[in-house]
Coordinates of C-alpha atoms in Angstrom, one line a residue:
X34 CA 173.5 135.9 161.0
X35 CA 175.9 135.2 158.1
X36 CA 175.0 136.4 154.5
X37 CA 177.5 133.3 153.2
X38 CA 175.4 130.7 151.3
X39 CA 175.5 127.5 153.1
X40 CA 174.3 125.4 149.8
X41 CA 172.6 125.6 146.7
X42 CA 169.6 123.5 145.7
X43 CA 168.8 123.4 142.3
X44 CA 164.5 122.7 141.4
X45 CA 163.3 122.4 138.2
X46 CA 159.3 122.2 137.5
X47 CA 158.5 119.5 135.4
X48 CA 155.2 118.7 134.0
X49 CA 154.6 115.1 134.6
X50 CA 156.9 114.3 137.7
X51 CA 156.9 110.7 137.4
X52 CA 157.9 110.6 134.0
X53 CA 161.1 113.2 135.2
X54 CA 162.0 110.9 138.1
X55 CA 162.1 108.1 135.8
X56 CA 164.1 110.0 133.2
X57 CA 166.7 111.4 135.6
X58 CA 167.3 107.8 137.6
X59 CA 167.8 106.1 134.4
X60 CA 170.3 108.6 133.3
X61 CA 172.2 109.6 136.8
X62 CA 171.2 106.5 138.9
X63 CA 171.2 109.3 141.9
X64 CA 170.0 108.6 145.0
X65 CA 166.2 109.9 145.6
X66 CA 165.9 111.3 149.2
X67 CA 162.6 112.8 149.0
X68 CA 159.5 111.4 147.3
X69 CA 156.0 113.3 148.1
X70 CA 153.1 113.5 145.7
X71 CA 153.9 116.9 144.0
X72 CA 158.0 116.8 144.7
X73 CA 161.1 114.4 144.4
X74 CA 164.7 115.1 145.6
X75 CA 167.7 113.4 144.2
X76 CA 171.2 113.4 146.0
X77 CA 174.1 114.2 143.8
X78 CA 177.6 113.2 144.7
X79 CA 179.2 116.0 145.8
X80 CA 176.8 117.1 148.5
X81 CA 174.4 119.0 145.8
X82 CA 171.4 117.9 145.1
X83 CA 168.5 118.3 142.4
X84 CA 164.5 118.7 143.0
X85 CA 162.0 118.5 140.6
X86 CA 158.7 119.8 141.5
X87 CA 155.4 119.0 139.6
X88 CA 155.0 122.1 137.8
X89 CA 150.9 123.0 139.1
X90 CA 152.6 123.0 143.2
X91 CA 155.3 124.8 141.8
X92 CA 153.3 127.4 140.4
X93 CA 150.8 128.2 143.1
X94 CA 153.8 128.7 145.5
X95 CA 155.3 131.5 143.1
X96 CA 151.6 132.8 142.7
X97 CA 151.3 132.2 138.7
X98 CA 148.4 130.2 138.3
X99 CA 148.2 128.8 135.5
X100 CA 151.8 129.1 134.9
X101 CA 152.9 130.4 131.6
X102 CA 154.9 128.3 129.1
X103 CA 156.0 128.4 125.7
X104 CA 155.5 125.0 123.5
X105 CA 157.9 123.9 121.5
X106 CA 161.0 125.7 122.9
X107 CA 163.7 125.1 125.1
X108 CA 163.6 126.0 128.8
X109 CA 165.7 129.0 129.6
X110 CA 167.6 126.4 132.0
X111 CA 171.0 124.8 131.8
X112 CA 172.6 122.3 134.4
X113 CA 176.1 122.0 133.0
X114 CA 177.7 118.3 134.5
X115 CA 180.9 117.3 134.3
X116 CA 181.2 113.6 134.1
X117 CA 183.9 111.0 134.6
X118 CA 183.1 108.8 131.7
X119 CA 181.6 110.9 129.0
X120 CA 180.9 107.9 126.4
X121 CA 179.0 106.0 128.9
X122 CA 177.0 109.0 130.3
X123 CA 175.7 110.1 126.4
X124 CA 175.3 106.1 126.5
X125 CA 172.4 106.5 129.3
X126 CA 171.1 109.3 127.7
X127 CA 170.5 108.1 124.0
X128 CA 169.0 104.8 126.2
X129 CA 166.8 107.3 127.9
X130 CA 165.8 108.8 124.6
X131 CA 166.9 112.6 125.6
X132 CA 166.6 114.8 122.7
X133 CA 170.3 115.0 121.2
X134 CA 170.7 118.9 120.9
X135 CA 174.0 118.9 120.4
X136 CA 176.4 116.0 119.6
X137 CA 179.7 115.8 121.4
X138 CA 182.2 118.4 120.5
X139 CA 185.3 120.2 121.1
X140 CA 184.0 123.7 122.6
X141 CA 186.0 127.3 122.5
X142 CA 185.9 127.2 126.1
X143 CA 188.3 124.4 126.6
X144 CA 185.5 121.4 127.4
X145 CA 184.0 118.7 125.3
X146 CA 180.6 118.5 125.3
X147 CA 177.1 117.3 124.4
X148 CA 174.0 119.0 124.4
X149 CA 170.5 116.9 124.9
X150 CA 167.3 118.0 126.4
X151 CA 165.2 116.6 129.4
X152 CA 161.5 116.0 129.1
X153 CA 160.3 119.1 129.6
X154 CA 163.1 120.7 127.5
X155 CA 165.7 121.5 130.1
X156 CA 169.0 121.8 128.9
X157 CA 171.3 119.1 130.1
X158 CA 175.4 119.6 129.1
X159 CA 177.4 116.3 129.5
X160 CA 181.4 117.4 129.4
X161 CA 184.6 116.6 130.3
X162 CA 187.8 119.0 130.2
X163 CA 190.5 118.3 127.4

């Protein structure tokens, strides 16, 4: 058996699940693949792809019930994407009504980049290289 990750699917618990899937077509237009009560799967170009899993399942199958949050803060998650057309993509988003966070910038680390926030405060980075 070989220890060499085969792919990497990223699964964020949201609290109203609907609501996310809505947010994150309207913004991405992404293909969803799966679509069960408690959990919806989204095919990214690229062969990645993104969950998001209604946060009471998501919970008891890490054995935290209830599971702990903090209100009014950020999520300690990022998902850093780099887009083709920047302007349009911070288009959708302000359409979608993400919380700006950060308005598009030049950033030390050679991007430029905007900061906004999904529903349930995930931190989403729009960016293109200079």
């Amino acid at each position: 058996m070989s220890s060499r990750v085969q792919h990497i699917l990223t699964i964020l618990a949201v609290k109203n699940l609907p609501k996310s899937i809505s947010f994150y077509t309207e913004v991405f237009g992404w293909e969803q693949i799966v679509n069960v009560p408690v959990y919806a799967e989204f095919k990214i170009p690229g062969g990645m792809r993104l969950g998001l899993y209604e946060r009471k399942s998501f919970a008891l199958n890490v054995g935290k019930v209830p599971i702990c949050t903090i209100t009014n803060e950020l999520a300690p998650t990022e998902l850093y994407f780099y887009v083709d057309d920047i302007e349009v993509a911070i288009g959708k988003f302000k359409k979608a009504k993400a919380m700006v966070l950060s308005g598009l910038s030049r950033r030390d680390w050679g991007d430029e980049a905007a900061y906004f926030a999904d529903p349930d405060g995930n931190v989403i980075v729009l960016a293109h290289p200079l």
